[in-house]
Amino acid sequence: MVKPVIFILGISALPLAQKLKAGLNGEIHRPDCVGGGDVSYVKATAHLAQLFKQGQTIIGLCASGILIRAIAPHLSDKRSEPPVIAVAEDSSSIVPLLGGHHGANTLAAQIAKITGGHAAITTASEVRFGSAFDEPREGYTLANPEDMKSATATKLAGGEVRVETTEYVAKGGPTHIVYHPHTLTIGVGCERGTSPQEVSGLVENTLKANNLSIQSVAGFASIDLKEDEPAIDALCNVRFFSAEELNAFAPKLKTPSDYVMAEVGTPGVAEAAALAAAGPDAELIVVKTKSKRATCAIARSPVPILELRGKTRGVLSVVGIGPGSGLTRSPAATQALQNTTDWVGYGLYLDLVADLKRDQTEHRFPLGGEEDRVRHAIELAKQGKQVALVCSGDAGIYAMAAL
């Protein structure tokens, strides 16, 4: 989960920021003239705007007007915009400004509990009923957000609203709210070189044939031999398992294959991968289905899947940091460094990007030994980690990318 940003303007807000950082597992963004934070910035308005455009949750220990003026030009779609909360420096008031139905109200209540302040919740449904239709619990998706307003109005007027939770496709309506729990996992397998369109088409057709909602799919899974398969890589949120791990589910397979066993070391990929990703109590609800060159199967967990099991596909980004100053660093380089789990590079280069460090693991190398750095970065990526190989200048021009 992305850490919330605790934004401060000066050193007087630092004690409260540190308290919230500890309680919320956040990170402190402070002016470059103030010490003690995690990330520094030069211009407050520009920094807030950039965070907001990146979808970052913002907790501003400042006047609400500062936050409003910084993000106002970038408001567009309340369904996708992140929570923005203003907190008084003395913690007396906590005001959700945006994203009340996307976690801001809940986060404001957490802040109030930590600080002893007052969460100024203004959302009508939350004030009266303690919850809102478009703020489902973690592990659920609201299927018909277009009906949220009418359903809320009906409830506020004292009328009845039907609430349904199902993995199956359900239409919903003005007084019928549908939630899809994230309980399904889809195991996939394919021949080498299968097109992404064939795999995605098989998945879509299988879901449709069984009346299952894509919004209940927590993720996809396959055997680790397919980590470099473009058709599998094109799917979102994929996890991988070794043949040995998949073999543990052999007794549960409905369509085991001696041929598959001989080829990859396990009697089934799609069914076993679906079960492995969904957890030990999962059941197979759709047995292996086939297209010409691909297979898929669907498993269901008895509870929503909050963290998908299995190994992620590793990613290696070669990141050039330019002349070294944060002011001249490209936005793409900044984003790559922030979104990785491991940094590999010459120690001085890692020092130059220390302002972006959160909980990334550093792998420091002395000057020289470029090939050793590259090999180490590749090995980390093969373990499923998100790796940044940090270089000076332009990575392509200065040869690290060529290695």
PDB file of N, CA and C in Angstrom, residues 328-395:
ATOM      1  N   THR A 328      17.174  19.069 -11.339  1.00  0.00           N
ATOM      2  CA  THR A 328      17.376  18.694 -12.738  1.00  0.00           C
ATOM      3  C   THR A 328      16.995  17.240 -13.017  1.00  0.00           C
ATOM      4  N   ARG A 329      16.524  16.545 -12.012  1.00  0.00           N
ATOM      5  CA  ARG A 329      16.118  15.148 -12.173  1.00  0.00           C
ATOM      6  C   ARG A 329      14.789  15.088 -12.928  1.00  0.00           C
ATOM      7  N   SER A 330      14.667  14.189 -13.876  1.00  0.00           N
ATOM      8  CA  SER A 330      13.437  14.115 -14.663  1.00  0.00           C
ATOM      9  C   SER A 330      12.306  13.506 -13.836  1.00  0.00           C
ATOM     10  N   PRO A 331      11.049  13.881 -14.117  1.00  0.00           N
ATOM     11  CA  PRO A 331       9.908  13.286 -13.407  1.00  0.00           C
ATOM     12  C   PRO A 331       9.855  11.775 -13.568  1.00  0.00           C
ATOM     13  N   ALA A 332      10.223  11.282 -14.754  1.00  0.00           N
ATOM     14  CA  ALA A 332      10.203   9.832 -14.981  1.00  0.00           C
ATOM     15  C   ALA A 332      11.207   9.127 -14.075  1.00  0.00           C
ATOM     16  N   ALA A 333      12.387   9.722 -13.905  1.00  0.00           N
ATOM     17  CA  ALA A 333      13.394   9.136 -13.020  1.00  0.00           C
ATOM     18  C   ALA A 333      12.912   9.149 -11.577  1.00  0.00           C
ATOM     19  N   THR A 334      12.303  10.248 -11.169  1.00  0.00           N
ATOM     20  CA  THR A 334      11.776  10.346  -9.804  1.00  0.00           C
ATOM     21  C   THR A 334      10.729   9.280  -9.550  1.00  0.00           C
ATOM     22  N   GLN A 335       9.806   9.117 -10.496  1.00  0.00           N
ATOM     23  CA  GLN A 335       8.748   8.124 -10.331  1.00  0.00           C
ATOM     24  C   GLN A 335       9.317   6.713 -10.273  1.00  0.00           C
ATOM     25  N   ALA A 336      10.292   6.424 -11.131  1.00  0.00           N
ATOM     26  CA  ALA A 336      10.897   5.090 -11.135  1.00  0.00           C
ATOM     27  C   ALA A 336      11.579   4.791  -9.807  1.00  0.00           C
ATOM     28  N   LEU A 337      12.289   5.756  -9.258  1.00  0.00           N
ATOM     29  CA  LEU A 337      12.978   5.559  -7.980  1.00  0.00           C
ATOM     30  C   LEU A 337      11.990   5.373  -6.834  1.00  0.00           C
ATOM     31  N   GLN A 338      10.872   6.096  -6.884  1.00  0.00           N
ATOM     32  CA  GLN A 338       9.883   5.998  -5.813  1.00  0.00           C
ATOM     33  C   GLN A 338       9.122   4.681  -5.849  1.00  0.00           C
ATOM     34  N   ASN A 339       8.970   4.103  -7.040  1.00  0.00           N
ATOM     35  CA  ASN A 339       8.126   2.922  -7.195  1.00  0.00           C
ATOM     36  C   ASN A 339       8.892   1.608  -7.178  1.00  0.00           C
ATOM     37  N   THR A 340      10.166   1.643  -6.813  1.00  0.00           N
ATOM     38  CA  THR A 340      10.954   0.416  -6.771  1.00  0.00           C
ATOM     39  C   THR A 340      11.234  -0.013  -5.338  1.00  0.00           C
ATOM     40  N   THR A 341      11.542  -1.293  -5.180  1.00  0.00           N
ATOM     41  CA  THR A 341      11.829  -1.844  -3.853  1.00  0.00           C
ATOM     42  C   THR A 341      13.318  -1.866  -3.553  1.00  0.00           C
ATOM     43  N   ASP A 342      14.147  -1.881  -4.612  1.00  0.00           N
ATOM     44  CA  ASP A 342      15.598  -2.010  -4.438  1.00  0.00           C
ATOM     45  C   ASP A 342      16.327  -1.041  -5.356  1.00  0.00           C
ATOM     46  N   TRP A 343      17.346  -0.391  -4.787  1.00  0.00           N
ATOM     47  CA  TRP A 343      18.222   0.493  -5.565  1.00  0.00           C
ATOM     48  C   TRP A 343      19.603  -0.138  -5.653  1.00  0.00           C
ATOM     49  N   VAL A 344      20.147  -0.189  -6.862  1.00  0.00           N
ATOM     50  CA  VAL A 344      21.495  -0.709  -7.088  1.00  0.00           C
ATOM     51  C   VAL A 344      22.321   0.390  -7.742  1.00  0.00           C
ATOM     52  N   GLY A 345      23.520   0.652  -7.209  1.00  0.00           N
ATOM     53  CA  GLY A 345      24.339   1.678  -7.845  1.00  0.00           C
ATOM     54  C   GLY A 345      25.586   2.030  -7.059  1.00  0.00           C
ATOM     55  N   TYR A 346      26.411   2.846  -7.667  1.00  0.00           N
ATOM     56  CA  TYR A 346      27.582   3.422  -7.012  1.00  0.00           C
ATOM     57  C   TYR A 346      27.094   4.233  -5.817  1.00  0.00           C
ATOM     58  N   GLY A 347      27.777   4.097  -4.684  1.00  0.00           N
ATOM     59  CA  GLY A 347      27.323   4.714  -3.446  1.00  0.00           C
ATOM     60  C   GLY A 347      27.028   6.193  -3.553  1.00  0.00           C
ATOM     61  N   LEU A 348      27.867   6.941  -4.278  1.00  0.00           N
ATOM     62  CA  LEU A 348      27.653   8.381  -4.426  1.00  0.00           C
ATOM     63  C   LEU A 348      26.345   8.665  -5.152  1.00  0.00           C
ATOM     64  N   TYR A 349      26.020   7.864  -6.173  1.00  0.00           N
ATOM     65  CA  TYR A 349      24.782   8.082  -6.915  1.00  0.00           C
ATOM     66  C   TYR A 349      23.570   7.869  -6.004  1.00  0.00           C
ATOM     67  N   LEU A 350      23.649   6.876  -5.131  1.00  0.00           N
ATOM     68  CA  LEU A 350      22.540   6.630  -4.206  1.00  0.00           C
ATOM     69  C   LEU A 350      22.413   7.764  -3.201  1.00  0.00           C
ATOM     70  N   ASP A 351      23.539   8.345  -2.813  1.00  0.00           N
ATOM     71  CA  ASP A 351      23.489   9.509  -1.913  1.00  0.00           C
ATOM     72  C   ASP A 351      22.770  10.683  -2.575  1.00  0.00           C
ATOM     73  N   LEU A 352      22.940  10.826  -3.883  1.00  0.00           N
ATOM     74  CA  LEU A 352      22.348  11.954  -4.604  1.00  0.00           C
ATOM     75  C   LEU A 352      20.829  11.844  -4.738  1.00  0.00           C
ATOM     76  N   VAL A 353      20.279  10.651  -4.519  1.00  0.00           N
ATOM     77  CA  VAL A 353      18.816  10.487  -4.597  1.00  0.00           C
ATOM     78  C   VAL A 353      18.229  10.138  -3.232  1.00  0.00           C
ATOM     79  N   ALA A 354      18.990  10.393  -2.188  1.00  0.00           N
ATOM     80  CA  ALA A 354      18.548  10.039  -0.831  1.00  0.00           C
ATOM     81  C   ALA A 354      17.256  10.742  -0.433  1.00  0.00           C
ATOM     82  N   ASP A 355      16.959  11.892  -1.056  1.00  0.00           N
ATOM     83  CA  ASP A 355      15.726  12.604  -0.718  1.00  0.00           C
ATOM     84  C   ASP A 355      14.480  11.828  -1.119  1.00  0.00           C
ATOM     85  N   LEU A 356      14.635  10.835  -1.998  1.00  0.00           N
ATOM     86  CA  LEU A 356      13.500  10.026  -2.446  1.00  0.00           C
ATOM     87  C   LEU A 356      13.393   8.697  -1.712  1.00  0.00           C
ATOM     88  N   LYS A 357      14.337   8.420  -0.847  1.00  0.00           N
ATOM     89  CA  LYS A 357      14.372   7.118  -0.188  1.00  0.00           C
ATOM     90  C   LYS A 357      13.263   6.990   0.845  1.00  0.00           C
ATOM     91  N   ARG A 358      12.570   5.890   0.785  1.00  0.00           N
ATOM     92  CA  ARG A 358      11.534   5.570   1.764  1.00  0.00           C
ATOM     93  C   ARG A 358      11.981   4.306   2.500  1.00  0.00           C
ATOM     94  N   ASP A 359      11.498   3.166   2.028  1.00  0.00           N
ATOM     95  CA  ASP A 359      11.943   1.916   2.644  1.00  0.00           C
ATOM     96  C   ASP A 359      12.616   1.009   1.612  1.00  0.00           C
ATOM     97  N   GLN A 360      13.158   1.601   0.550  1.00  0.00           N
ATOM     98  CA  GLN A 360      13.877   0.811  -0.442  1.00  0.00           C
ATOM     99  C   GLN A 360      15.163   0.236   0.157  1.00  0.00           C
ATOM    100  N   THR A 361      15.519  -0.940  -0.309  1.00  0.00           N
ATOM    101  CA  THR A 361      16.781  -1.563   0.098  1.00  0.00           C
ATOM    102  C   THR A 361      17.881  -1.094  -0.847  1.00  0.00           C
ATOM    103  N   GLU A 362      18.985  -0.610  -0.276  1.00  0.00           N
ATOM    104  CA  GLU A 362      20.099  -0.131  -1.092  1.00  0.00           C
ATOM    105  C   GLU A 362      21.146  -1.230  -1.277  1.00  0.00           C
ATOM    106  N   HIS A 363      21.676  -1.318  -2.485  1.00  0.00           N
ATOM    107  CA  HIS A 363      22.759  -2.250  -2.802  1.00  0.00           C
ATOM    108  C   HIS A 363      23.895  -1.395  -3.355  1.00  0.00           C
ATOM    109  N   ARG A 364      24.817  -1.025  -2.478  1.00  0.00           N
ATOM    110  CA  ARG A 364      25.875  -0.064  -2.817  1.00  0.00           C
ATOM    111  C   ARG A 364      27.114  -0.768  -3.383  1.00  0.00           C
ATOM    112  N   PHE A 365      27.686  -0.148  -4.408  1.00  0.00           N
ATOM    113  CA  PHE A 365      28.892  -0.670  -5.034  1.00  0.00           C
ATOM    114  C   PHE A 365      29.944   0.435  -5.087  1.00  0.00           C
ATOM    115  N   PRO A 366      31.219   0.058  -5.059  1.00  0.00           N
ATOM    116  CA  PRO A 366      32.288   1.065  -5.194  1.00  0.00           C
ATOM    117  C   PRO A 366      32.383   1.539  -6.638  1.00  0.00           C
ATOM    118  N   LEU A 367      33.185   2.566  -6.859  1.00  0.00           N
ATOM    119  CA  LEU A 367      33.410   3.080  -8.206  1.00  0.00           C
ATOM    120  C   LEU A 367      34.017   1.978  -9.067  1.00  0.00           C
ATOM    121  N   GLY A 368      33.530   1.854 -10.283  1.00  0.00           N
ATOM    122  CA  GLY A 368      33.954   0.757 -11.140  1.00  0.00           C
ATOM    123  C   GLY A 368      33.032  -0.437 -10.928  1.00  0.00           C
ATOM    124  N   GLY A 369      33.362  -1.553 -11.526  1.00  0.00           N
ATOM    125  CA  GLY A 369      32.554  -2.757 -11.341  1.00  0.00           C
ATOM    126  C   GLY A 369      31.153  -2.632 -11.897  1.00  0.00           C
ATOM    127  N   GLU A 370      31.013  -1.917 -13.022  1.00  0.00           N
ATOM    128  CA  GLU A 370      29.687  -1.702 -13.590  1.00  0.00           C
ATOM    129  C   GLU A 370      28.990  -3.014 -13.942  1.00  0.00           C
ATOM    130  N   GLU A 371      29.748  -3.962 -14.472  1.00  0.00           N
ATOM    131  CA  GLU A 371      29.137  -5.230 -14.846  1.00  0.00           C
ATOM    132  C   GLU A 371      28.617  -5.975 -13.626  1.00  0.00           C
ATOM    133  N   ASP A 372      29.321  -5.871 -12.508  1.00  0.00           N
ATOM    134  CA  ASP A 372      28.850  -6.508 -11.271  1.00  0.00           C
ATOM    135  C   ASP A 372      27.521  -5.896 -10.829  1.00  0.00           C
ATOM    136  N   ARG A 373      27.396  -4.584 -10.959  1.00  0.00           N
ATOM    137  CA  ARG A 373      26.147  -3.914 -10.594  1.00  0.00           C
ATOM    138  C   ARG A 373      24.990  -4.412 -11.453  1.00  0.00           C
ATOM    139  N   VAL A 374      25.260  -4.518 -12.749  1.00  0.00           N
ATOM    140  CA  VAL A 374      24.216  -4.951 -13.676  1.00  0.00           C
ATOM    141  C   VAL A 374      23.779  -6.379 -13.357  1.00  0.00           C
ATOM    142  N   ARG A 375      24.744  -7.261 -13.140  1.00  0.00           N
ATOM    143  CA  ARG A 375      24.406  -8.649 -12.820  1.00  0.00           C
ATOM    144  C   ARG A 375      23.579  -8.721 -11.538  1.00  0.00           C
ATOM    145  N   HIS A 376      23.979  -7.949 -10.533  1.00  0.00           N
ATOM    146  CA  HIS A 376      23.269  -7.959  -9.254  1.00  0.00           C
ATOM    147  C   HIS A 376      21.839  -7.451  -9.433  1.00  0.00           C
ATOM    148  N   ALA A 377      21.675  -6.406 -10.226  1.00  0.00           N
ATOM    149  CA  ALA A 377      20.339  -5.856 -10.464  1.00  0.00           C
ATOM    150  C   ALA A 377      19.450  -6.872 -11.174  1.00  0.00           C
ATOM    151  N   ILE A 378      20.016  -7.576 -12.142  1.00  0.00           N
ATOM    152  CA  ILE A 378      19.244  -8.586 -12.870  1.00  0.00           C
ATOM    153  C   ILE A 378      18.835  -9.722 -11.942  1.00  0.00           C
ATOM    154  N   GLU A 379      19.742 -10.154 -11.078  1.00  0.00           N
ATOM    155  CA  GLU A 379      19.426 -11.235 -10.141  1.00  0.00           C
ATOM    156  C   GLU A 379      18.293 -10.830  -9.196  1.00  0.00           C
ATOM    157  N   LEU A 380      18.309  -9.591  -8.737  1.00  0.00           N
ATOM    158  CA  LEU A 380      17.237  -9.110  -7.861  1.00  0.00           C
ATOM    159  C   LEU A 380      15.899  -9.113  -8.596  1.00  0.00           C
ATOM    160  N   ALA A 381      15.908  -8.664  -9.845  1.00  0.00           N
ATOM    161  CA  ALA A 381      14.675  -8.644 -10.629  1.00  0.00           C
ATOM    162  C   ALA A 381      14.153 -10.058 -10.857  1.00  0.00           C
ATOM    163  N   LYS A 382      15.051 -11.014 -11.035  1.00  0.00           N
ATOM    164  CA  LYS A 382      14.638 -12.406 -11.225  1.00  0.00           C
ATOM    165  C   LYS A 382      13.963 -12.969  -9.986  1.00  0.00           C
ATOM    166  N   GLN A 383      14.232 -12.353  -8.830  1.00  0.00           N
ATOM    167  CA  GLN A 383      13.581 -12.767  -7.583  1.00  0.00           C
ATOM    168  C   GLN A 383      12.198 -12.143  -7.421  1.00  0.00           C
ATOM    169  N   GLY A 384      11.757 -11.368  -8.407  1.00  0.00           N
ATOM    170  CA  GLY A 384      10.445 -10.747  -8.348  1.00  0.00           C
ATOM    171  C   GLY A 384      10.447  -9.349  -7.775  1.00  0.00           C
ATOM    172  N   LYS A 385      11.618  -8.751  -7.613  1.00  0.00           N
ATOM    173  CA  LYS A 385      11.695  -7.418  -7.016  1.00  0.00           C
ATOM    174  C   LYS A 385      11.624  -6.332  -8.091  1.00  0.00           C
ATOM    175  N   GLN A 386      11.235  -5.128  -7.639  1.00  0.00           N
ATOM    176  CA  GLN A 386      11.172  -3.962  -8.519  1.00  0.00           C
ATOM    177  C   GLN A 386      12.480  -3.189  -8.313  1.00  0.00           C
ATOM    178  N   VAL A 387      13.347  -3.195  -9.297  1.00  0.00           N
ATOM    179  CA  VAL A 387      14.730  -2.752  -9.122  1.00  0.00           C
ATOM    180  C   VAL A 387      15.037  -1.513  -9.962  1.00  0.00           C
ATOM    181  N   ALA A 388      15.734  -0.559  -9.349  1.00  0.00           N
ATOM    182  CA  ALA A 388      16.260   0.599 -10.072  1.00  0.00           C
ATOM    183  C   ALA A 388      17.778   0.497 -10.101  1.00  0.00           C
ATOM    184  N   LEU A 389      18.347   0.419 -11.298  1.00  0.00           N
ATOM    185  CA  LEU A 389      19.796   0.478 -11.475  1.00  0.00           C
ATOM    186  C   LEU A 389      20.133   1.947 -11.698  1.00  0.00           C
ATOM    187  N   VAL A 390      20.705   2.584 -10.688  1.00  0.00           N
ATOM    188  CA  VAL A 390      20.890   4.035 -10.678  1.00  0.00           C
ATOM    189  C   VAL A 390      22.207   4.410 -11.347  1.00  0.00           C
ATOM    190  N   CYS A 391      22.120   5.318 -12.319  1.00  0.00           N
ATOM    191  CA  CYS A 391      23.286   5.746 -13.083  1.00  0.00           C
ATOM    192  C   CYS A 391      23.350   7.269 -13.116  1.00  0.00           C
ATOM    193  N   SER A 392      24.509   7.795 -13.443  1.00  0.00           N
ATOM    194  CA  SER A 392      24.634   9.240 -13.609  1.00  0.00           C
ATOM    195  C   SER A 392      24.224   9.627 -15.022  1.00  0.00           C
ATOM    196  N   GLY A 393      23.899  10.897 -15.199  1.00  0.00           N
ATOM    197  CA  GLY A 393      23.601  11.410 -16.527  1.00  0.00           C
ATOM    198  C   GLY A 393      22.464  10.675 -17.198  1.00  0.00           C
ATOM    199  N   ASP A 394      22.615  10.438 -18.486  1.00  0.00           N
ATOM    200  CA  ASP A 394      21.650   9.693 -19.289  1.00  0.00           C
ATOM    201  C   ASP A 394      22.137   8.252 -19.378  1.00  0.00           C
ATOM    202  N   ALA A 395      21.313   7.320 -18.920  1.00  0.00           N
ATOM    203  CA  ALA A 395      21.754   5.920 -18.837  1.00  0.00           C
ATOM    204  C   ALA A 395      22.120   5.351 -20.198  1.00  0.00           C
TER     205      ALA A 395
END
